[in-house]
mmCIF file with all atom_site columns, C-alpha atoms in Angstrom:
data_model
loop_
_atom_site.group_PDB
_atom_site.id
_atom_site.type_symbol
_atom_site.label_atom_id
_atom_site.label_alt_id
_atom_site.label_comp_id
_atom_site.label_asym_id
_atom_site.label_entity_id
_atom_site.label_seq_id
_atom_site.pdbx_PDB_ins_code
_atom_site.Cartn_x
_atom_site.Cartn_y
_atom_site.Cartn_z
_atom_site.occupancy
_atom_site.B_iso_or_equiv
_atom_site.pdbx_formal_charge
_atom_site.auth_seq_id
_atom_site.auth_comp_id
_atom_site.auth_asym_id
_atom_site.auth_atom_id
_atom_site.pdbx_PDB_model_num
ATOM 1   C CA . MET I 1 1   ? -33.894 -33.513 -160.326 1.00 48.00 ? 1   MET I CA 1
ATOM 2   C CA . GLY I 1 2   ? -36.389 -34.673 -157.591 1.00 50.00 ? 2   GLY I CA 1
ATOM 3   C CA . ILE I 1 3   ? -33.809 -34.925 -155.080 1.00 55.00 ? 3   ILE I CA 1
ATOM 4   C CA . ASN I 1 4   ? -32.256 -31.672 -155.669 1.00 63.00 ? 4   ASN I CA 1
ATOM 5   C CA . VAL I 1 5   ? -36.046 -29.980 -155.190 1.00 58.00 ? 5   VAL I CA 1
ATOM 6   C CA . ILE I 1 6   ? -36.425 -31.843 -151.903 1.00 64.00 ? 6   ILE I CA 1
ATOM 7   C CA . SER I 1 7   ? -32.926 -30.893 -150.592 1.00 77.00 ? 7   SER I CA 1
ATOM 8   C CA . ILE I 1 8   ? -33.481 -27.034 -151.450 1.00 73.00 ? 8   ILE I CA 1
ATOM 9   C CA . SER I 1 9   ? -37.024 -27.360 -149.854 1.00 73.00 ? 9   SER I CA 1
ATOM 10  C CA . SER I 1 10  ? -35.438 -28.895 -146.873 1.00 73.00 ? 10  SER I CA 1
ATOM 11  C CA . LEU I 1 11  ? -32.640 -26.423 -146.854 1.00 71.00 ? 11  LEU I CA 1
ATOM 12  C CA . LEU I 1 12  ? -35.318 -23.495 -147.187 1.00 68.00 ? 12  LEU I CA 1
ATOM 13  C CA . LEU I 1 13  ? -37.407 -25.106 -144.155 1.00 67.00 ? 13  LEU I CA 1
ATOM 14  C CA . PHE I 1 14  ? -34.270 -25.231 -141.969 1.00 65.00 ? 14  PHE I CA 1
ATOM 15  C CA . LEU I 1 15  ? -33.162 -21.429 -142.798 1.00 66.00 ? 15  LEU I CA 1
ATOM 16  C CA . LEU I 1 16  ? -36.827 -20.427 -142.088 1.00 67.00 ? 16  LEU I CA 1
ATOM 17  C CA . ILE I 1 17  ? -36.440 -22.231 -138.781 1.00 66.00 ? 17  ILE I CA 1
ATOM 18  C CA . GLY I 1 18  ? -33.287 -20.761 -137.941 1.00 66.00 ? 18  GLY I CA 1
ATOM 19  C CA . ILE I 1 19  ? -34.657 -17.287 -138.603 1.00 65.00 ? 19  ILE I CA 1
ATOM 20  C CA . PHE I 1 20  ? -37.310 -17.867 -136.266 1.00 65.00 ? 20  PHE I CA 1
ATOM 21  C CA . VAL I 1 21  ? -35.306 -19.111 -133.516 1.00 63.00 ? 21  VAL I CA 1
ATOM 22  C CA . VAL I 1 22  ? -32.964 -15.905 -133.979 1.00 66.00 ? 22  VAL I CA 1
ATOM 23  C CA . ASP I 1 23  ? -35.788 -13.645 -134.048 1.00 66.00 ? 23  ASP I CA 1
ATOM 24  C CA . THR I 1 24  ? -37.133 -15.194 -130.903 1.00 68.00 ? 24  THR I CA 1
ATOM 25  C CA . ASP I 1 25  ? -33.746 -15.074 -128.984 1.00 71.00 ? 25  ASP I CA 1
ATOM 26  C CA . LEU I 1 26  ? -33.519 -11.185 -130.417 1.00 76.00 ? 26  LEU I CA 1
ATOM 27  C CA . ALA I 1 27  ? -36.932 -10.594 -128.829 1.00 75.00 ? 27  ALA I CA 1
ATOM 28  C CA . MET I 1 28  ? -35.936 -11.995 -125.451 1.00 80.00 ? 28  MET I CA 1
ATOM 29  C CA . GLN I 1 29  ? -32.727 -10.310 -125.464 1.00 86.00 ? 29  GLN I CA 1
ATOM 30  C CA . LYS I 1 30  ? -34.599 -6.778  -126.397 1.00 88.00 ? 30  LYS I CA 1
ATOM 31  C CA . LYS I 1 31  ? -37.031 -7.676  -123.456 1.00 89.00 ? 31  LYS I CA 1
ATOM 32  C CA . ALA I 1 32  ? -34.151 -8.138  -120.823 1.00 92.00 ? 32  ALA I CA 1
ATOM 33  C CA . GLU I 1 33  ? -32.494 -5.075  -121.804 1.00 94.00 ? 33  GLU I CA 1
ATOM 34  C CA . VAL I 1 34  ? -35.554 -2.664  -121.975 1.00 95.00 ? 34  VAL I CA 1
ATOM 35  C CA . LYS I 1 35  ? -36.516 -4.172  -118.539 1.00 96.00 ? 35  LYS I CA 1
ATOM 36  C CA . MET I 1 36  ? -32.818 -3.321  -117.227 1.00 97.00 ? 36  MET I CA 1
ATOM 37  C CA . LEU I 1 37  ? -33.293 0.257   -118.594 1.00 97.00 ? 37  LEU I CA 1
ATOM 38  C CA . LEU I 1 38  ? -36.352 0.884   -116.993 1.00 97.00 ? 38  LEU I CA 1
ATOM 39  C CA . GLU I 1 39  ? -35.040 -0.505  -113.482 1.00 97.00 ? 39  GLU I CA 1
ATOM 40  C CA . LEU I 1 40  ? -32.082 1.605   -113.623 1.00 97.00 ? 40  LEU I CA 1
ATOM 41  C CA . ALA I 1 41  ? -34.146 4.607   -114.870 1.00 98.00 ? 41  ALA I CA 1
ATOM 42  C CA . ASN I 1 42  ? -36.538 3.882   -111.831 1.00 97.00 ? 42  ASN I CA 1
ATOM 43  C CA . HIS I 1 43  ? -34.164 3.575   -109.355 1.00 97.00 ? 43  HIS I CA 1
ATOM 44  C CA . HIS I 1 44  ? -32.683 7.217   -110.044 1.00 97.00 ? 44  HIS I CA 1
ATOM 45  C CA . ALA I 1 45  ? -36.094 8.540   -110.111 1.00 97.00 ? 45  ALA I CA 1
ATOM 46  C CA . THR I 1 46  ? -36.850 7.204   -106.745 1.00 97.00 ? 46  THR I CA 1
ATOM 47  C CA . PHE I 1 47  ? -34.168 9.231   -105.143 1.00 96.00 ? 47  PHE I CA 1
ATOM 48  C CA . ALA I 1 48  ? -36.736 12.339  -106.017 1.00 96.00 ? 48  ALA I CA 1
ATOM 49  C CA . VAL I 1 49  ? -37.990 12.791  -102.205 1.00 95.00 ? 49  VAL I CA 1
ATOM 50  C CA . ASP I 1 50  ? -39.334 15.864  -100.720 1.00 93.00 ? 50  ASP I CA 1
ATOM 51  C CA . GLN I 1 51  ? -36.605 16.684  -98.266  1.00 91.00 ? 51  GLN I CA 1
ATOM 52  C CA . VAL I 1 52  ? -38.956 19.046  -96.334  1.00 91.00 ? 52  VAL I CA 1
ATOM 53  C CA . MET I 1 53  ? -41.389 16.131  -95.622  1.00 89.00 ? 53  MET I CA 1
ATOM 54  C CA . LYS I 1 54  ? -38.536 13.712  -94.949  1.00 88.00 ? 54  LYS I CA 1
ATOM 55  C CA . THR I 1 55  ? -37.580 15.668  -92.039  1.00 89.00 ? 55  THR I CA 1
ATOM 56  C CA . GLU I 1 56  ? -40.841 15.193  -90.677  1.00 88.00 ? 56  GLU I CA 1
ATOM 57  C CA . GLY I 1 57  ? -40.660 11.457  -91.151  1.00 86.00 ? 57  GLY I CA 1
ATOM 58  C CA . VAL I 1 58  ? -42.685 11.510  -94.295  1.00 89.00 ? 58  VAL I CA 1
ATOM 59  C CA . ILE I 1 59  ? -41.350 9.760   -97.668  1.00 89.00 ? 59  ILE I CA 1
ATOM 60  C CA . GLU I 1 60  ? -42.945 11.347  -100.470 1.00 93.00 ? 60  GLU I CA 1
ATOM 61  C CA . LEU I 1 61  ? -41.988 11.578  -104.245 1.00 96.00 ? 61  LEU I CA 1
ATOM 62  C CA . VAL I 1 62  ? -41.654 14.891  -106.000 1.00 96.00 ? 62  VAL I CA 1
ATOM 63  C CA . GLU I 1 63  ? -43.124 13.392  -109.280 1.00 95.00 ? 63  GLU I CA 1
ATOM 64  C CA . GLU I 1 64  ? -41.795 16.195  -111.933 1.00 96.00 ? 64  GLU I CA 1
ATOM 65  C CA . GLU I 1 65  ? -38.201 15.772  -110.493 1.00 97.00 ? 65  GLU I CA 1
ATOM 66  C CA . ALA I 1 66  ? -38.726 11.907  -110.801 1.00 97.00 ? 66  ALA I CA 1
ATOM 67  C CA . LEU I 1 67  ? -39.843 12.050  -114.328 1.00 96.00 ? 67  LEU I CA 1
ATOM 68  C CA . THR I 1 68  ? -36.784 14.348  -114.938 1.00 97.00 ? 68  THR I CA 1
ATOM 69  C CA . ARG I 1 69  ? -34.477 12.023  -113.406 1.00 97.00 ? 69  ARG I CA 1
ATOM 70  C CA . PHE I 1 70  ? -35.912 8.879   -114.997 1.00 97.00 ? 70  PHE I CA 1
ATOM 71  C CA . GLY I 1 71  ? -35.549 10.649  -118.413 1.00 97.00 ? 71  GLY I CA 1
ATOM 72  C CA . ASP I 1 72  ? -32.229 11.541  -117.808 1.00 97.00 ? 72  ASP I CA 1
ATOM 73  C CA . ARG I 1 73  ? -31.145 7.883   -117.029 1.00 97.00 ? 73  ARG I CA 1
ATOM 74  C CA . MET I 1 74  ? -32.813 6.624   -120.046 1.00 98.00 ? 74  MET I CA 1
ATOM 75  C CA . LEU I 1 75  ? -30.856 8.959   -122.401 1.00 97.00 ? 75  LEU I CA 1
ATOM 76  C CA . GLU I 1 76  ? -27.506 8.246   -120.467 1.00 97.00 ? 76  GLU I CA 1
ATOM 77  C CA . ASN I 1 77  ? -27.902 4.524   -120.664 1.00 96.00 ? 77  ASN I CA 1
ATOM 78  C CA . GLY I 1 78  ? -29.790 3.699   -123.578 1.00 96.00 ? 78  GLY I CA 1
ATOM 79  C CA . GLY I 1 79  ? -30.013 6.693   -125.825 1.00 97.00 ? 79  GLY I CA 1
ATOM 80  C CA . TYR I 1 80  ? -33.714 7.294   -125.245 1.00 97.00 ? 80  TYR I CA 1
ATOM 81  C CA . ARG I 1 81  ? -34.999 10.857  -125.434 1.00 97.00 ? 81  ARG I CA 1
ATOM 82  C CA . LEU I 1 82  ? -38.084 11.688  -123.705 1.00 95.00 ? 82  LEU I CA 1
ATOM 83  C CA . GLU I 1 83  ? -41.174 13.208  -125.733 1.00 94.00 ? 83  GLU I CA 1
ATOM 84  C CA . ARG I 1 84  ? -44.108 13.592  -123.953 1.00 88.00 ? 84  ARG I CA 1
ATOM 85  C CA . ASN I 1 85  ? -45.403 9.938   -123.102 1.00 90.00 ? 85  ASN I CA 1
ATOM 86  C CA . ASN I 1 86  ? -42.702 8.154   -125.289 1.00 95.00 ? 86  ASN I CA 1
ATOM 87  C CA . PHE I 1 87  ? -39.203 7.355   -125.341 1.00 97.00 ? 87  PHE I CA 1
ATOM 88  C CA . VAL I 1 88  ? -37.630 8.112   -128.756 1.00 97.00 ? 88  VAL I CA 1
ATOM 89  C CA . PRO I 1 89  ? -34.783 5.779   -129.506 1.00 96.00 ? 89  PRO I CA 1
ATOM 90  C CA . ALA I 1 90  ? -31.434 6.715   -130.893 1.00 96.00 ? 90  ALA I CA 1
ATOM 91  C CA . VAL I 1 91  ? -29.665 4.759   -133.776 1.00 94.00 ? 91  VAL I CA 1
ATOM 92  C CA . THR I 1 92  ? -27.739 2.958   -130.953 1.00 94.00 ? 92  THR I CA 1
ATOM 93  C CA . SER I 1 93  ? -30.760 2.116   -128.847 1.00 94.00 ? 93  SER I CA 1
ATOM 94  C CA . VAL I 1 94  ? -31.887 -1.486  -128.310 1.00 91.00 ? 94  VAL I CA 1
ATOM 95  C CA . THR I 1 95  ? -35.280 -0.722  -129.902 1.00 91.00 ? 95  THR I CA 1
ATOM 96  C CA . THR I 1 96  ? -35.933 0.975   -133.086 1.00 90.00 ? 96  THR I CA 1
ATOM 97  C CA . ASP I 1 97  ? -39.430 2.345   -132.528 1.00 92.00 ? 97  ASP I CA 1
ATOM 98  C CA . PRO I 1 98  ? -40.664 4.690   -129.890 1.00 94.00 ? 98  PRO I CA 1
ATOM 99  C CA . LEU I 1 99  ? -41.469 3.224   -126.496 1.00 96.00 ? 99  LEU I CA 1
ATOM 100 C CA . PRO I 1 100 ? -44.552 4.349   -125.019 1.00 97.00 ? 100 PRO I CA 1
ATOM 101 C CA . PHE I 1 101 ? -44.988 4.327   -121.115 1.00 97.00 ? 101 PHE I CA 1
ATOM 102 C CA . VAL I 1 102 ? -47.087 5.363   -118.472 1.00 97.00 ? 102 VAL I CA 1
ATOM 103 C CA . ARG I 1 103 ? -46.050 5.833   -114.591 1.00 97.00 ? 103 ARG I CA 1
ATOM 104 C CA . TYR I 1 104 ? -48.268 5.734   -111.452 1.00 97.00 ? 104 TYR I CA 1
ATOM 105 C CA . TYR I 1 105 ? -46.850 6.786   -107.886 1.00 97.00 ? 105 TYR I CA 1
ATOM 106 C CA . VAL I 1 106 ? -48.324 4.786   -104.953 1.00 97.00 ? 106 VAL I CA 1
ATOM 107 C CA . ASP I 1 107 ? -47.961 7.290   -101.969 1.00 95.00 ? 107 ASP I CA 1
ATOM 108 C CA . PHE I 1 108 ? -47.166 6.685   -98.313  1.00 93.00 ? 108 PHE I CA 1
ATOM 109 C CA . ARG I 1 109 ? -50.906 6.628   -97.374  1.00 94.00 ? 109 ARG I CA 1
ATOM 110 C CA . SER I 1 110 ? -51.665 3.810   -100.263 1.00 95.00 ? 110 SER I CA 1
ATOM 111 C CA . TRP I 1 111 ? -48.841 1.344   -100.515 1.00 96.00 ? 111 TRP I CA 1
ATOM 112 C CA . ARG I 1 112 ? -50.520 -1.026  -98.077  1.00 97.00 ? 112 ARG I CA 1
ATOM 113 C CA . GLN I 1 113 ? -53.604 -1.485  -100.394 1.00 97.00 ? 113 GLN I CA 1
ATOM 114 C CA . ASP I 1 114 ? -53.902 -3.632  -103.288 1.00 98.00 ? 114 ASP I CA 1
ATOM 115 C CA . ILE I 1 115 ? -53.998 -1.797  -106.645 1.00 98.00 ? 115 ILE I CA 1
ATOM 116 C CA . ASP I 1 116 ? -55.628 -3.208  -109.750 1.00 98.00 ? 116 ASP I CA 1
ATOM 117 C CA . MET I 1 117 ? -53.956 -1.167  -112.698 1.00 98.00 ? 117 MET I CA 1
ATOM 118 C CA . ARG I 1 118 ? -55.465 -1.250  -116.217 1.00 98.00 ? 118 ARG I CA 1
ATOM 119 C CA . VAL I 1 119 ? -53.535 0.109   -119.179 1.00 98.00 ? 119 VAL I CA 1
ATOM 120 C CA . ARG I 1 120 ? -54.572 0.326   -122.746 1.00 98.00 ? 120 ARG I CA 1
ATOM 121 C CA . TYR I 1 121 ? -52.148 0.329   -125.696 1.00 97.00 ? 121 TYR I CA 1
ATOM 122 C CA . ASP I 1 122 ? -53.868 1.686   -129.050 1.00 95.00 ? 122 ASP I CA 1
ATOM 123 C CA . GLY I 1 123 ? -50.904 1.165   -131.330 1.00 92.00 ? 123 GLY I CA 1
ATOM 124 C CA . ARG I 1 124 ? -49.129 4.254   -130.497 1.00 92.00 ? 124 ARG I CA 1
ATOM 125 C CA . THR I 1 125 ? -49.819 5.377   -127.026 1.00 95.00 ? 125 THR I CA 1
ATOM 126 C CA . LEU I 1 126 ? -50.081 3.789   -123.635 1.00 97.00 ? 126 LEU I CA 1
ATOM 127 C CA . VAL I 1 127 ? -52.742 5.276   -121.525 1.00 97.00 ? 127 VAL I CA 1
ATOM 128 C CA . LEU I 1 128 ? -53.623 4.368   -117.753 1.00 97.00 ? 128 LEU I CA 1
ATOM 129 C CA . GLU I 1 129 ? -57.427 3.596   -117.645 1.00 97.00 ? 129 GLU I CA 1
ATOM 130 C CA . GLN I 1 130 ? -57.795 2.843   -113.977 1.00 97.00 ? 130 GLN I CA 1
ATOM 131 C CA . ALA I 1 131 ? -56.034 2.293   -110.924 1.00 97.00 ? 131 ALA I CA 1
ATOM 132 C CA . VAL I 1 132 ? -58.563 0.556   -108.191 1.00 97.00 ? 132 VAL I CA 1
ATOM 133 C CA . PRO I 1 133 ? -57.532 0.328   -104.644 1.00 97.00 ? 133 PRO I CA 1
ATOM 134 C CA . GLY I 1 134 ? -58.453 -2.915  -102.892 1.00 96.00 ? 134 GLY I CA 1
ATOM 135 C CA . ALA I 1 135 ? -57.770 -4.744  -99.785  1.00 96.00 ? 135 ALA I CA 1
ATOM 136 C CA . VAL I 1 136 ? -55.234 -3.497  -97.344  1.00 97.00 ? 136 VAL I CA 1
ATOM 137 C CA . ARG I 1 137 ? -52.466 -5.896  -96.148  1.00 95.00 ? 137 ARG I CA 1
ATOM 138 C CA . ALA I 1 138 ? -50.206 -5.173  -93.437  1.00 93.00 ? 138 ALA I CA 1
ATOM 139 C CA . ASP I 1 139 ? -46.900 -6.165  -95.200  1.00 93.00 ? 139 ASP I CA 1
ATOM 140 C CA . GLY I 1 140 ? -47.844 -4.302  -98.521  1.00 95.00 ? 140 GLY I CA 1
ATOM 141 C CA . GLY I 1 141 ? -50.364 -4.168  -101.160 1.00 97.00 ? 141 GLY I CA 1
ATOM 142 C CA . ARG I 1 142 ? -49.987 -6.303  -104.262 1.00 97.00 ? 142 ARG I CA 1
ATOM 143 C CA . LEU I 1 143 ? -49.868 -4.558  -107.454 1.00 97.00 ? 143 LEU I CA 1
ATOM 144 C CA . ARG I 1 144 ? -51.906 -6.257  -110.434 1.00 97.00 ? 144 ARG I CA 1
ATOM 145 C CA . ILE I 1 145 ? -50.962 -4.846  -114.064 1.00 98.00 ? 145 ILE I CA 1
ATOM 146 C CA . ARG I 1 146 ? -52.790 -5.802  -117.090 1.00 98.00 ? 146 ARG I CA 1
ATOM 147 C CA . VAL I 1 147 ? -52.308 -4.402  -120.312 1.00 97.00 ? 147 VAL I CA 1
ATOM 148 C CA . ILE I 1 148 ? -54.914 -4.381  -123.212 1.00 97.00 ? 148 ILE I CA 1
ATOM 149 C CA . THR I 1 149 ? -53.440 -4.267  -126.685 1.00 96.00 ? 149 THR I CA 1
ATOM 150 C CA . GLU I 1 150 ? -54.569 -2.639  -129.722 1.00 94.00 ? 150 GLU I CA 1
ATOM 151 C CA . ARG I 1 151 ? -56.201 -6.210  -130.870 1.00 92.00 ? 151 ARG I CA 1
ATOM 152 C CA . GLY I 1 152 ? -58.107 -6.220  -127.413 1.00 94.00 ? 152 GLY I CA 1
ATOM 153 C CA . GLU I 1 153 ? -55.639 -9.205  -126.100 1.00 95.00 ? 153 GLU I CA 1
ATOM 154 C CA . GLU I 1 154 ? -55.333 -8.997  -122.253 1.00 96.00 ? 154 GLU I CA 1
ATOM 155 C CA . LEU I 1 155 ? -51.736 -9.199  -120.905 1.00 96.00 ? 155 LEU I CA 1
ATOM 156 C CA . GLU I 1 156 ? -51.617 -9.878  -117.197 1.00 96.00 ? 156 GLU I CA 1
ATOM 157 C CA . LEU I 1 157 ? -48.027 -9.146  -115.617 1.00 94.00 ? 157 LEU I CA 1
ATOM 158 C CA . ALA I 1 158 ? -46.709 -11.050 -112.690 1.00 93.00 ? 158 ALA I CA 1
ATOM 159 C CA . PRO I 1 159 ? -48.149 -9.376  -109.361 1.00 94.00 ? 159 PRO I CA 1
ATOM 160 C CA . LYS I 1 160 ? -45.623 -7.524  -107.307 1.00 94.00 ? 160 LYS I CA 1
ATOM 161 C CA . THR I 1 161 ? -45.647 -6.771  -103.635 1.00 95.00 ? 161 THR I CA 1
ATOM 162 C CA . MET I 1 162 ? -45.029 -3.158  -102.623 1.00 96.00 ? 162 MET I CA 1
ATOM 163 C CA . VAL I 1 163 ? -42.848 -2.617  -99.538  1.00 94.00 ? 163 VAL I CA 1
ATOM 164 C CA . GLY I 1 164 ? -43.459 0.991   -99.201  1.00 94.00 ? 164 GLY I CA 1
ATOM 165 C CA . PRO I 1 165 ? -44.167 4.182   -101.349 1.00 96.00 ? 165 PRO I CA 1
ATOM 166 C CA . SER I 1 166 ? -43.469 3.048   -104.982 1.00 97.00 ? 166 SER I CA 1
ATOM 167 C CA . HIS I 1 167 ? -42.939 4.250   -108.303 1.00 97.00 ? 167 HIS I CA 1
ATOM 168 C CA . VAL I 1 168 ? -44.684 2.323   -111.057 1.00 98.00 ? 168 VAL I CA 1
ATOM 169 C CA . VAL I 1 169 ? -43.427 2.353   -114.950 1.00 97.00 ? 169 VAL I CA 1
ATOM 170 C CA . VAL I 1 170 ? -45.176 0.259   -117.687 1.00 97.00 ? 170 VAL I CA 1
ATOM 171 C CA . ALA I 1 171 ? -43.711 0.446   -120.963 1.00 97.00 ? 171 ALA I CA 1
ATOM 172 C CA . TYR I 1 172 ? -44.741 -1.299  -124.307 1.00 96.00 ? 172 TYR I CA 1
ATOM 173 C CA . VAL I 1 173 ? -42.585 -2.401  -126.955 1.00 94.00 ? 173 VAL I CA 1
ATOM 174 C CA . ASP I 1 174 ? -44.003 -2.740  -130.438 1.00 91.00 ? 174 ASP I CA 1
ATOM 175 C CA . GLU I 1 175 ? -41.577 -2.495  -133.337 1.00 84.00 ? 175 GLU I CA 1
ATOM 176 C CA . ARG I 1 176 ? -41.665 -3.659  -136.634 1.00 75.00 ? 176 ARG I CA 1
ATOM 177 C CA . PRO I 1 177 ? -39.969 -7.050  -137.526 1.00 70.00 ? 177 PRO I CA 1
ATOM 178 C CA . PHE I 1 178 ? -36.581 -6.831  -139.316 1.00 65.00 ? 178 PHE I CA 1
ATOM 179 C CA . LEU I 1 179 ? -38.201 -9.190  -142.060 1.00 66.00 ? 179 LEU I CA 1
ATOM 180 C CA . PRO I 1 180 ? -41.679 -9.015  -143.221 1.00 71.00 ? 180 PRO I CA 1
ATOM 181 C CA . ILE I 1 181 ? -42.485 -12.888 -142.612 1.00 69.00 ? 181 ILE I CA 1
ATOM 182 C CA . LEU I 1 182 ? -41.831 -12.479 -138.991 1.00 70.00 ? 182 LEU I CA 1
ATOM 183 C CA . PRO I 1 183 ? -44.017 -11.311 -136.344 1.00 71.00 ? 183 PRO I CA 1
ATOM 184 C CA . ALA I 1 184 ? -43.585 -7.843  -134.734 1.00 75.00 ? 184 ALA I CA 1
ATOM 185 C CA . HIS I 1 185 ? -41.719 -7.594  -131.189 1.00 78.00 ? 185 HIS I CA 1
ATOM 186 C CA . SER I 1 186 ? -44.538 -6.473  -128.884 1.00 90.00 ? 186 SER I CA 1
ATOM 187 C CA . PHE I 1 187 ? -44.542 -6.913  -125.203 1.00 93.00 ? 187 PHE I CA 1
ATOM 188 C CA . PRO I 1 188 ? -44.893 -4.775  -121.825 1.00 96.00 ? 188 PRO I CA 1
ATOM 189 C CA . VAL I 1 189 ? -42.268 -4.226  -119.527 1.00 96.00 ? 189 VAL I CA 1
ATOM 190 C CA . VAL I 1 190 ? -42.723 -3.173  -115.960 1.00 96.00 ? 190 VAL I CA 1
ATOM 191 C CA . SER I 1 191 ? -40.748 -1.418  -113.008 1.00 97.00 ? 191 SER I CA 1
ATOM 192 C CA . VAL I 1 192 ? -41.894 -1.023  -109.584 1.00 96.00 ? 192 VAL I CA 1
ATOM 193 C CA . GLU I 1 193 ? -39.294 0.764   -107.215 1.00 96.00 ? 193 GLU I CA 1
ATOM 194 C CA . GLU I 1 194 ? -39.615 1.567   -103.573 1.00 96.00 ? 194 GLU I CA 1
ATOM 195 C CA . VAL I 1 195 ? -39.094 5.359   -103.008 1.00 96.00 ? 195 VAL I CA 1
ATOM 196 C CA . LYS I 1 196 ? -35.723 5.988   -101.416 1.00 91.00 ? 196 LYS I CA 1
ATOM 197 C CA . HIS I 1 197 ? -35.462 6.837   -97.733  1.00 81.00 ? 197 HIS I CA 1
#
């Protein structure tokens, strides 16, 4: 009897460990897929260039068109429908809960400056709290992005170096676990794309 209890306990322990490993793998796959979706959508968005200014040698993004292009590509590639500052997933989307996002445009006058961005997630929405310009660098400014979670945790993303006017999109995945004993999948994702010439 004692041996059966030990073997059942061991089996349950290995099952629990296996569930955690599968869940972690699932979270990493979601992060990679959301990153790819953002990159593809942002690439498409950065073709929204003001053609009149371009003839004068100035590359400037038309932000309203960029957001439309971004939303179109998120719908085509991932089934996400744009609603205010959230992408609402379809049944076939990689995530199950709304994907809040913020965007920031670094124009042709500012891309050589460092920019320190702070974004706050309150459990439902993502808000750009500040974008503070810093030192000027000849080869392009460094973009530092920090995300403050609803629990006050500060997540700092890897810095990016801009090589021209850039469209920055930060999204935050926060979705319920598929089993109550597991943690939620919560993580920020960023895409920085140079405006196309």
